[in-house]
Amino acid sequence: MSSDSQALAPASSRLVERIALRLTLPAVLLAVPILVFLAIFFFYPAINLLFFSLLTQDAKGVVGPPHTLAHYTRFFEVDLYLRVFWNTLRISLVTSAFAIVLGYPVAIVMSRSGPIVSRTIALIVIAPLIVSVVVRSYGWQLILVNSPNGLLNWALMSIGIISEPLAILYSETAVVIGSLHVFFPMMVLPLASALGKIDPNLEDCARTLGAPWWKVFLRVTLPLSVPGLVAGFTLVFSLTAGSFVTPVILGGTTATMLGNLIEQQIFVVYDWPFGAAIAMVLVLVVFAINTLSMRLLEGRRFRSVS
Amino acid sequence: MNSAEVRLQALSKHYHRVAAVDDVSLTIEPGSMVALLGPSGCGKTTCLRMIAGLVSPSSGDILVNSERITRVPVHKRNIGMLFQNYALFPHMTVSENIAFGLDMRGIGKADAVKRVGHALDLVRLADFGGRFPSQLSGGQQQRVALARALVIEPAVLLLDEPLGALDKGLRESMQVELRALQRRLGVTTVMVTHDQDEALTMADRIVVMRDGRLEQVGTATEIYQRPASKFVATFLGASNLFNGTVERRNGGETLVTTGAGLSLSVDGVAADARDVVVSVRPEAVVVNRLNGSSPPQNVPNTIVAEIEQVIYRGFISHYYLKLQDGQELIAYQQNQTRDVAAAYAQGEKVIVRWDRSSNHVIAKD
């Protein structure tokens, strides 16, 4: 009896969902306030920004016509800007990659443990978000300082692993470490949620069919957790690419990112149209990478059994 | 397919000092189908998962063809397992699902394609190879799972509540189909079920489990007709149980009397027994009208009872009766004429009797 009703449950719940969707169409109205807010305070300024990036600034600093693409060509022709562009992409991709590799084991443990263990791990993973990004970055600075007094260098040198202090601070590595620290929960939480939805019988079944643990992971767990992976990757990549504080404090002049470049153009150089153009490039890159990753990872064939 | 013998030797599994499976020893004949039957929590699924290698035993051994596999990891055991909810890989087509086990064994593409095709024919799904599991009905998913488990030519096939998720009609036809396929392939099969009909229909031998222990092992007829305990007698079908005292012996025949003044003539009572439990299956009990005549006195296996309720179930009716001392009695009787069941009034006195051979003495509680 109970197993019969279990079998019927998915079909009937889907039906219920469909009916609910049709009946509660006015519920869409509940989303209106935030949509209006975003329209006024995000989409309108964003479009404004797009126009700004196409205008010219005269010698007196007045922004106006004629319309031009000169800011964009300048961005892609000057080596310095291009280098910052590639820095940003590289740091964001490396951070996301590390988040994936480090995130899977944590997410797997979270999805397999009881509520107490899994909530405790979630709390620990989320904890860095409680501390301000500035404080946290200065903390990392103290750890990574490029002199023998830095915590990391001191520790490694006292154990005898290295004899000369490492120069990690003010490098891309430092920015990756700092970003990973903050954005790690953005990878782990969606991943754990996706893994939790995988029927444990699927993995057991793969094992009985002759798959060792790593093949079970590659052929069953990984492909079925792709929705969580895409969500996590999108979040970590976008957030890292838009970083400003972390590269300033940990990256110094060597690991400058697009966010820092925009800040310089707006507040130091006062070249608003060029700053706007860089901002547009950043938006487009993040958008393109996210779209691409979704296509690539989800593929066309993925279908879920309800 | 070459059939393997499976042997469990003093197999136990403890979870935090609670025994899920307690000292189970069992030999499963090559090519036979054995059903582990019992209520939920009796340890039957743990037993099955230990044979599969998904749960490691606390003590005891598992042998396949006299070879000890207790410590062999799951993926090296060559076992086909059918999971309760089929566990089809949702991101793979039917063919890819079936080919998974072959792929893991490093079987070449051409050979694999041929064997997948053969497996699809076997479960009559030849045209469904390109579909995804979500596009199949429950019964079709079940057959894909079966093809996937069989295509690797497993030494042992394990079925975990294989038909539990199907609706009744489909379940019955799948029981017959699965059984026929198992016989044809001759693969040694262990099935777990809580459904007595499924066990009776499909298994060569039934293993009744209770609280992690074996309660009784035997063929369907042995288990049903000669239950070893009260638990088996009531778990498989219904039973009328009478507590009685040995009154006198007359050669092999013993006369037992119960509190309600019922006397039972019983075979096979142990020589030193005084208090015994006798079970009588409801279908053995014949209900007749008194028709005003006085009830017979001192006739064995016969007593007057009162009708509590009659439930019409189509070809049979269930009679719920009450004896003088308040003991309840159930009788199942085939409906011969159209309105025989309806003709009994509640509270009407009737005479019930059964054949001597229907009395079975239960050895233990």
XYZ file of C-alpha atoms in Angstrom:
671
model
C 0.000 0.000 0.000
C 2.602 2.516 1.075
C 4.807 1.733 -1.895
C 1.845 2.174 -4.236
C 1.195 5.662 -2.957
C 4.911 6.417 -3.253
C 4.810 5.532 -6.917
C 1.813 7.744 -7.473
C 3.242 10.649 -5.540
C 5.545 12.124 -8.246
C 2.852 12.145 -10.928
C 0.203 13.605 -8.669
C 2.520 16.241 -7.189
C 3.446 17.355 -10.694
C -0.224 17.727 -11.465
C -0.757 19.678 -8.275
C 2.108 21.980 -9.220
C 0.628 22.641 -12.620
C -2.786 23.395 -11.180
C -1.267 25.587 -8.478
C 0.627 27.548 -11.097
C -2.508 28.257 -13.036
C -4.614 29.199 -10.022
C -2.112 31.499 -8.366
C -1.215 33.575 -11.388
C -2.108 36.749 -9.416
C 0.734 35.673 -7.079
C 3.037 37.128 -9.708
C 1.932 40.478 -8.299
C 3.918 39.657 -5.162
C 7.099 39.987 -7.224
C 6.140 43.414 -8.530
C 7.626 45.596 -5.742
C 11.133 44.183 -6.136
C 10.849 44.239 -9.928
C 9.921 47.922 -9.829
C 12.773 48.594 -7.420
C 15.264 46.839 -9.704
C 13.907 48.603 -12.768
C 14.474 52.018 -11.203
C 17.677 51.392 -9.324
C 19.440 48.799 -11.456
C 18.208 48.446 -15.022
C 17.728 52.164 -15.665
C 21.231 53.102 -14.369
C 22.737 50.131 -16.222
C 21.266 51.319 -19.509
C 22.426 54.824 -18.656
C 25.885 53.418 -18.130
C 25.763 51.816 -21.564
C 24.955 55.214 -23.145
C 27.638 56.881 -21.058
C 30.232 54.481 -22.435
C 29.328 55.606 -25.954
C 29.665 59.366 -25.304
C 32.647 61.726 -25.548
C 34.151 63.774 -22.767
C 35.569 67.175 -23.803
C 38.555 68.974 -22.296
C 36.359 70.694 -19.710
C 35.084 67.327 -18.507
C 31.594 67.728 -19.994
C 30.143 64.478 -21.252
C 28.017 64.532 -24.404
C 27.744 63.624 -28.100
C 29.166 62.657 -30.543
C 28.627 58.955 -29.996
C 31.746 56.849 -30.345
C 33.145 53.358 -29.832
C 36.579 54.845 -29.160
C 36.566 53.871 -25.454
C 36.066 50.229 -26.319
C 38.790 50.174 -29.002
C 41.117 51.934 -26.570
C 40.424 49.310 -23.930
C 41.331 46.449 -26.253
C 44.348 48.203 -27.815
C 46.238 49.304 -24.718
C 48.392 46.554 -23.205
C 47.868 47.651 -19.623
C 44.066 47.410 -19.888
C 44.226 44.093 -21.694
C 46.516 42.711 -19.003
C 44.032 43.704 -16.305
C 41.258 42.134 -18.392
C 43.111 38.778 -18.571
C 44.071 39.060 -14.866
C 40.419 39.343 -13.980
C 39.398 36.358 -16.091
C 42.277 34.233 -14.840
C 41.786 35.042 -11.138
C 38.038 34.400 -11.406
C 38.492 31.105 -13.251
C 41.237 29.835 -10.947
C 39.183 30.798 -7.882
C 36.126 28.984 -9.291
C 38.216 25.935 -10.171
C 39.659 25.708 -6.657
C 36.197 26.252 -5.201
C 34.908 23.296 -7.244
C 37.764 20.971 -6.307
C 37.667 21.899 -2.620
C 33.898 22.235 -2.558
C 32.937 18.746 -3.721
C 34.331 16.815 -0.737
C 32.743 19.261 1.724
C 29.427 19.224 -0.142
C 29.437 15.424 -0.330
C 30.027 15.131 3.417
C 27.270 17.700 4.049
C 24.770 15.919 1.835
C 25.471 12.502 3.395
C 25.536 13.422 7.087
C 22.752 13.868 9.541
C 21.193 17.303 10.102
C 23.457 18.207 13.041
C 26.748 17.538 11.235
C 25.577 19.079 7.982
C 24.298 22.257 9.668
C 27.501 22.599 11.672
C 29.585 22.336 8.500
C 27.310 24.858 6.775
C 27.814 27.300 9.653
C 31.588 26.899 9.533
C 31.624 27.384 5.769
C 29.403 30.484 5.949
C 31.281 32.005 8.916
C 33.755 34.091 6.822
C 30.800 36.056 5.394
C 30.071 37.426 8.853
C 33.387 39.322 8.945
C 33.758 42.457 6.822
C 35.691 41.925 3.624
C 38.170 44.658 4.610
C 38.938 43.120 7.997
C 39.241 39.671 6.475
C 41.604 40.877 3.758
C 43.846 42.677 6.231
C 43.900 39.453 8.207
C 45.167 37.617 5.167
C 47.739 40.349 4.658
C 49.183 39.629 8.103
C 49.329 35.937 7.327
C 50.818 36.276 3.859
C 53.306 39.160 4.407
C 56.366 38.666 2.239
C 58.881 38.918 5.084
C 60.102 36.216 7.471
C 57.707 37.763 10.049
C 54.585 36.794 8.085
C 52.669 34.001 9.779
C 52.840 31.651 6.792
C 56.508 32.322 6.036
C 57.432 32.059 9.711
C 55.612 28.721 10.028
C 57.051 27.228 6.844
C 60.557 28.415 7.688
C 60.451 27.096 11.253
C 59.419 23.644 10.027
C 62.183 23.927 7.483
C 60.103 23.504 4.328
C 61.493 26.749 2.896
C 64.640 28.706 3.661
C 63.715 32.006 1.969
C 60.363 33.767 2.600
C 57.746 33.318 -0.136
C 56.379 36.367 -1.971
C 52.685 35.511 -1.980
C 51.234 38.879 -0.890
C 50.524 41.298 -3.735
C 50.240 38.468 -6.258
C 47.358 36.758 -8.018
C 47.774 33.838 -5.615
C 46.951 36.106 -2.671
C 43.840 37.417 -4.449
C 42.742 33.857 -5.261
C 43.214 32.817 -1.610
C 41.288 35.840 -0.347
C 38.452 35.385 -2.862
C 38.212 31.661 -2.231
C 37.867 32.327 1.475
C 34.798 34.534 1.012
C 33.099 32.926 -1.951
C 33.597 29.265 -0.966
C 30.090 28.991 0.574
C 28.611 30.155 -2.732
C 30.005 26.953 -4.251
C 29.416 24.536 -1.393
C 25.806 25.375 -0.582
C 24.272 24.896 -4.065
C 26.494 21.864 -4.606
C 25.389 20.228 -1.344
C 21.784 20.931 -2.194
C 22.168 19.323 -5.649
C 24.019 16.318 -4.209
C 21.342 15.878 -1.568
C 18.762 15.408 -4.293
C 20.614 12.462 -5.838
C 19.039 9.143 -4.902
C 21.727 7.261 -2.906
C 20.510 4.067 -4.571
C 21.961 5.329 -7.867
C 25.456 5.285 -6.434
C 24.923 1.927 -4.739
C 23.584 0.574 -7.998
C 26.626 1.792 -9.945
C 28.829 0.042 -7.404
C 26.996 -3.259 -7.793
C 27.422 -2.910 -11.556
C 31.173 -2.874 -11.056
C 32.132 0.782 -10.710
C 34.927 1.672 -8.263
C 34.270 4.826 -6.189
C 35.963 7.243 -8.616
C 33.977 5.944 -11.572
C 30.793 6.210 -9.510
C 31.699 9.854 -8.960
C 32.602 10.620 -12.578
C 29.739 8.757 -14.213
C 26.893 9.228 -11.723
C 27.485 11.777 -8.957
C 29.222 14.452 -11.033
C 26.796 14.533 -13.981
C 23.787 14.514 -11.654
C 25.158 17.358 -9.534
C 25.691 19.608 -12.572
C 22.800 21.952 -11.696
C 24.486 22.747 -8.377
C 27.886 22.968 -10.028
C 26.629 25.499 -12.583
C 24.940 27.564 -9.868
C 28.082 27.519 -7.717
C 30.412 28.301 -10.595
C 28.233 31.191 -11.779
C 28.134 32.709 -8.303
C 31.834 32.337 -7.522
C 32.971 33.493 -10.955
C 30.693 36.540 -11.048
C 31.471 37.619 -7.515
C 35.230 37.206 -7.967
C 35.241 39.013 -11.309
C 33.476 41.959 -9.678
C 35.857 42.102 -6.689
C 37.320 45.420 -5.652
C 38.496 45.333 -2.042
C 40.297 41.978 -2.150
C 42.586 42.865 -5.129
C 43.326 46.284 -3.620
C 44.477 44.881 -0.289
C 45.959 41.544 -1.362
C 46.821 42.107 -5.018
C 48.642 45.416 -4.813
C 49.781 46.718 -8.173
C 50.560 43.319 -9.729
C 47.133 41.721 -9.501
C 44.913 44.648 -10.483
C 41.403 43.666 -11.593
C 38.739 45.397 -13.697
C 36.996 46.695 -10.593
C 40.139 48.600 -9.582
C 40.555 49.960 -13.088
C 36.993 51.302 -13.060
C 37.574 52.949 -9.688
C 40.749 54.621 -11.001
C 38.960 55.963 -14.101
C 36.033 57.344 -12.115
C 37.731 58.740 -9.018
C 41.334 59.428 -10.085
C 41.298 60.145 -13.810
C 37.703 61.448 -13.887
C 37.181 59.751 -17.283
C 33.593 58.643 -16.753
C 32.854 57.433 -20.288
C 35.948 55.189 -20.258
C 35.081 53.939 -16.756
C 31.593 53.154 -18.040
C 33.050 51.287 -21.012
C 35.205 49.109 -18.701
C 32.176 48.436 -16.518
C 30.235 47.350 -19.617
C 33.089 45.013 -20.600
C 33.003 43.462 -17.130
C 29.233 42.974 -17.281
C 29.433 41.401 -20.729
C 32.310 39.071 -19.800
C 30.517 37.802 -16.702
C 27.322 37.359 -18.679
C 29.077 35.532 -21.510
C 31.041 33.185 -19.234
C 27.916 32.298 -17.270
C 25.874 31.590 -20.393
C 28.674 29.538 -21.848
C 29.233 27.496 -18.712
C 25.563 26.687 -18.455
C 25.441 25.490 -22.042
C 28.638 23.538 -21.733
C 27.881 21.844 -18.436
C 24.207 21.188 -18.700
C 24.258 20.068 -22.308
C 21.090 19.199 -24.111
C 20.727 15.654 -22.973
C 20.301 16.114 -19.285
C 16.866 15.100 -18.166
C 15.781 14.397 -14.648
C 13.499 11.665 -13.436
C 10.861 13.314 -11.388
C 24.260 -18.615 -17.144
C 26.155 -20.705 -14.638
C 24.372 -20.931 -11.344
C 26.113 -20.170 -8.108
C 25.475 -21.425 -4.614
C 25.237 -18.769 -1.920
C 25.894 -19.560 1.698
C 25.474 -17.307 4.712
C 27.327 -18.464 7.801
C 26.351 -17.039 11.189
C 25.898 -13.647 9.572
C 25.238 -10.742 11.954
C 24.998 -6.976 11.693
C 24.868 -4.742 14.728
C 24.089 -1.046 14.722
C 25.102 0.520 18.038
C 24.695 -2.795 19.859
C 21.252 -3.346 18.299
C 21.245 -6.460 16.147
C 19.671 -5.806 12.741
C 20.650 -9.272 11.584
C 21.392 -11.865 14.233
C 23.274 -15.094 13.502
C 21.687 -15.955 10.162
C 22.856 -19.154 8.477
C 21.336 -20.139 5.180
C 22.278 -22.097 2.068
C 20.762 -20.992 -1.211
C 20.759 -23.723 -3.849
C 22.259 -22.909 -7.261
C 19.627 -21.604 -9.666
C 16.917 -21.325 -7.047
C 14.886 -18.331 -6.016
C 14.701 -17.574 -2.329
C 12.474 -14.916 -0.783
C 13.375 -13.211 2.475
C 9.984 -12.386 3.918
C 9.134 -10.401 6.997
C 7.710 -7.180 8.372
C 9.709 -3.972 7.982
C 12.670 -3.837 10.334
C 13.112 -7.604 10.437
C 16.587 -7.368 8.882
C 15.784 -8.796 5.459
C 17.043 -5.760 3.512
C 20.205 -5.581 5.647
C 20.774 -9.239 4.805
C 20.409 -8.548 1.082
C 22.696 -5.517 1.230
C 25.315 -7.596 3.012
C 25.236 -10.152 0.181
C 25.618 -7.252 -2.269
C 28.479 -5.818 -0.230
C 26.732 -2.494 0.398
C 26.676 -3.209 4.133
C 29.588 -4.927 5.828
C 28.675 -7.628 8.349
C 29.679 -7.310 12.006
C 30.492 -11.018 12.044
C 29.935 -14.140 9.991
C 30.708 -14.994 6.399
C 29.195 -14.929 2.938
C 30.292 -17.589 0.463
C 29.536 -17.783 -3.235
C 30.444 -21.196 -4.695
C 32.386 -21.911 -1.504
C 34.497 -18.828 -2.073
C 34.523 -16.361 0.815
C 33.437 -12.917 -0.432
C 32.788 -11.266 2.939
C 35.632 -8.773 2.462
C 35.405 -8.403 -1.337
C 34.356 -4.839 -2.271
C 30.977 -4.335 -3.960
C 32.293 -3.576 -7.422
C 34.266 -6.821 -7.598
C 31.447 -9.132 -6.513
C 29.646 -9.641 -9.837
C 26.211 -9.242 -8.387
C 23.137 -7.950 -10.174
C 20.851 -5.958 -7.948
C 17.405 -4.595 -8.574
C 16.549 -1.654 -6.347
C 13.129 -0.858 -4.990
C 12.783 2.375 -6.965
C 14.686 0.906 -9.963
C 17.612 3.360 -9.534
C 17.906 3.989 -13.266
C 20.491 6.631 -14.130
C 18.312 9.575 -15.207
C 21.050 11.162 -17.325
C 21.594 8.088 -19.462
C 19.434 6.485 -22.135
C 18.009 3.017 -21.648
C 20.863 1.523 -23.711
C 23.490 3.481 -21.796
C 21.949 2.343 -18.529
C 22.171 -1.280 -19.581
C 25.668 -0.853 -21.026
C 26.983 0.692 -17.787
C 27.948 -2.621 -16.176
C 29.541 -3.867 -19.410
C 31.516 -0.666 -19.701
C 32.795 -1.113 -16.134
C 33.983 -4.590 -17.106
C 35.914 -3.214 -20.054
C 33.838 -5.047 -22.631
C 34.416 -3.772 -26.181
C 31.884 -1.527 -27.861
C 30.752 -3.968 -30.569
C 30.259 -6.811 -28.100
C 28.514 -4.471 -25.649
C 26.061 -3.253 -28.304
C 25.183 -6.845 -29.135
C 24.652 -7.788 -25.514
C 22.576 -4.678 -24.766
C 20.389 -5.538 -27.759
C 19.991 -9.073 -26.477
C 19.111 -7.835 -22.994
C 16.520 -5.430 -24.425
C 14.940 -8.324 -26.347
C 14.894 -10.390 -23.173
C 12.727 -7.818 -21.375
C 10.713 -7.028 -24.542
C 11.891 -3.420 -24.871
C 13.774 -3.728 -28.162
C 12.629 -0.343 -29.480
C 13.237 1.640 -26.307
C 17.043 1.790 -26.272
C 17.204 5.482 -27.167
C 14.697 6.697 -24.604
C 15.434 8.246 -21.258
C 14.102 6.605 -18.079
C 11.753 9.532 -17.453
C 10.000 8.695 -20.721
C 9.103 5.173 -19.586
C 6.238 3.812 -17.500
C 6.904 2.203 -14.122
C 6.715 -1.308 -15.551
C 9.095 -0.443 -18.375
C 11.561 1.160 -15.951
C 11.400 -2.005 -13.897
C 12.257 -4.115 -16.958
C 15.168 -1.836 -17.907
C 16.538 -2.217 -14.367
C 16.196 -5.974 -14.744
C 17.996 -5.968 -18.112
C 20.775 -3.850 -16.624
C 21.206 -6.283 -13.717
C 21.122 -9.386 -15.956
C 23.319 -8.199 -18.824
C 26.467 -8.503 -16.700
C 25.661 -12.217 -16.204
C 25.795 -11.935 -12.413
C 26.596 -14.872 -10.175
C 23.681 -13.853 -7.990
C 20.647 -11.681 -8.664
C 19.353 -9.654 -5.726
C 15.872 -8.160 -5.782
C 14.942 -5.528 -3.192
C 11.153 -5.295 -3.060
C 11.285 -5.554 -6.853
C 7.628 -4.956 -7.594
C 6.673 -2.773 -4.650
C 6.241 0.389 -6.700
C 3.974 -1.122 -9.355
C 0.190 -1.132 -9.228
C -1.569 -4.381 -8.411
C -2.406 -5.724 -11.859
C 1.023 -4.986 -13.273
C 2.642 -6.421 -10.172
C 0.938 -9.760 -10.618
C 1.882 -10.094 -14.267
C 5.455 -9.004 -13.530
C 5.691 -11.615 -10.761
C 4.936 -14.341 -13.269
C 7.194 -12.838 -15.931
C 10.111 -12.324 -13.568
C 9.767 -15.846 -12.227
C 9.688 -17.355 -15.740
C 12.753 -15.357 -16.768
C 14.636 -16.385 -13.623
C 13.846 -20.060 -14.260
C 14.909 -19.803 -17.890
C 18.238 -18.153 -17.071
C 18.780 -20.292 -13.986
C 20.363 -17.437 -12.069
C 20.480 -17.853 -8.302
C 18.166 -15.188 -6.943
C 17.519 -13.716 -3.519
C 14.484 -11.520 -3.145
C 13.365 -9.323 -0.300
C 9.689 -8.688 0.179
C 7.119 -7.872 2.809
C 4.359 -9.100 0.518
C 3.439 -12.710 1.287
C 1.673 -13.176 -2.069
C 4.849 -12.156 -3.871
C 6.907 -14.619 -1.849
C 4.393 -17.436 -2.335
C 4.114 -16.784 -6.088
C 7.772 -16.397 -6.930
C 10.026 -18.244 -4.549
C 11.237 -21.842 -4.482
C 11.939 -21.372 -0.831
C 10.692 -18.786 1.614
C 12.760 -17.528 4.523
C 10.576 -15.878 7.138
C 12.534 -13.399 9.254
C 11.640 -11.707 12.496
C 13.762 -9.345 14.604
C 16.907 -10.167 12.648
C 16.563 -13.922 13.016
C 15.339 -16.733 10.811
C 11.881 -17.777 11.925
C 11.245 -20.545 9.424
C 12.731 -21.743 6.138
C 10.803 -23.889 3.703
C 8.801 -24.173 0.513
C 5.616 -22.159 0.097
C 3.471 -25.182 1.034
C 5.560 -26.052 4.074
C 5.480 -22.514 5.392
C 1.805 -22.009 4.759
C 0.489 -25.388 5.846
C 2.904 -26.117 8.656
C 3.917 -22.776 10.188
C 6.550 -23.308 12.853
C 5.413 -20.443 15.064
C 2.443 -18.245 15.886
C 4.271 -15.430 14.126
C 4.562 -17.348 10.850
C 1.000 -18.617 11.150
C -0.372 -15.078 11.379
C 2.128 -13.285 9.111
C 1.487 -15.592 6.160
C -2.238 -15.474 5.645
C -4.582 -15.532 8.605
C -4.814 -18.257 11.225
C -7.225 -19.221 13.954
C -5.114 -20.088 16.970
C -6.463 -22.220 19.809
C -4.744 -22.639 23.154
C -5.635 -26.049 24.456
C -4.756 -28.822 26.892
C -4.120 -32.434 25.994
C -7.144 -34.411 27.183
C -6.327 -37.968 26.110
C -4.233 -39.838 23.614
C -5.350 -42.590 21.318
C -2.400 -43.902 19.319
C -1.188 -41.137 16.982
C -4.314 -39.089 17.595
C -4.565 -36.680 20.473
C -7.679 -34.997 21.811
C -7.151 -31.387 22.840
C -9.777 -29.236 24.572
C -9.949 -25.459 24.614
C -11.530 -22.998 26.976
C -14.662 -22.624 24.863
C -15.371 -26.322 25.206
C -14.119 -27.082 21.758
C -12.405 -30.398 21.360
C -9.830 -30.860 18.631
C -8.469 -34.117 17.351
C -4.887 -33.472 16.407
C -2.023 -35.452 14.895
C 1.617 -35.082 15.742
C 1.548 -33.769 19.306
C 4.792 -34.388 21.154
C 4.544 -37.215 23.694
C 5.307 -35.021 26.712
C 3.255 -31.961 25.654
C 0.427 -30.753 27.875
C -0.447 -27.256 26.708
C -0.440 -26.811 22.940
C -1.321 -24.189 20.345
C -3.320 -25.413 17.372
C -3.729 -23.371 14.215
C -6.553 -23.721 11.718
C -6.572 -21.786 8.431
C -9.766 -19.773 7.804
C -10.366 -21.437 4.440
C -10.591 -24.827 6.183
C -13.465 -23.679 8.363
C -16.921 -24.586 7.054
C -19.885 -22.516 8.241
C -23.359 -24.026 8.328
C -26.780 -22.990 9.582
C -28.122 -24.537 12.739
C -31.593 -24.691 11.184
C -33.187 -24.975 14.593
C -31.576 -28.295 15.361
C -29.743 -28.654 18.669
C -25.985 -28.250 18.493
C -24.003 -31.506 18.427
C -22.184 -32.391 21.635
C -18.646 -33.705 21.908
C -17.996 -33.935 18.196
C -14.355 -33.030 17.563
C -13.504 -29.983 15.428
C -17.083 -28.718 15.608
C -18.547 -25.872 17.622
C -21.366 -23.357 17.694
C -20.429 -19.758 16.970
C -22.151 -16.426 16.550
C -21.929 -14.336 13.366
C -20.273 -10.971 14.055
C -19.874 -9.784 10.522
C -19.853 -11.192 7.002
C -17.778 -9.425 4.353
C -18.518 -10.193 0.762
C -15.301 -10.273 -1.278
C -16.510 -11.508 -4.648
C -15.746 -15.168 -5.058
C -15.316 -15.627 -1.312
C -16.860 -14.211 1.821
C -15.044 -13.560 5.079
C -16.982 -14.650 8.148
C -16.049 -13.029 11.446
C -17.357 -15.267 14.192
C -17.283 -15.343 17.969
C -17.151 -18.394 20.200
C -18.834 -18.738 23.589
C -15.734 -17.651 25.524
C -15.286 -14.581 23.349
C -12.521 -15.984 21.127
C -12.764 -14.738 17.592
C -12.796 -17.070 14.641
C -12.381 -16.266 10.959
C -13.691 -18.383 8.118
C -13.233 -17.878 4.389
C -15.845 -19.584 2.324
C -16.298 -19.672 -1.397
C -19.566 -18.191 -2.565
C -21.480 -20.929 -4.364
C -24.812 -19.270 -4.871
C -25.565 -15.650 -5.397
C -26.877 -14.514 -2.041
C -25.606 -17.026 0.460
C -23.444 -14.533 2.322
C -26.145 -11.936 2.683
C -28.515 -14.503 4.110
C -26.731 -14.659 7.484
C -27.971 -12.212 10.069
C -25.694 -10.574 12.584
C -25.821 -12.461 15.868
C -27.152 -15.599 14.222
C -25.893 -18.841 15.725
C -24.160 -21.110 13.250
C -22.269 -24.341 13.398
C -18.659 -24.378 12.287
C -16.453 -27.390 11.646
C -13.340 -28.389 9.834
C -11.431 -31.416 8.782
C -9.084 -33.078 11.235
C -6.178 -32.685 8.824
C -6.534 -28.888 9.051
C -5.405 -28.885 12.686
C -1.739 -28.032 12.904
C 0.196 -27.938 16.123
C 2.539 -24.980 16.433
C 5.868 -25.858 17.944
C 6.887 -22.477 19.345
C 5.531 -18.986 19.982
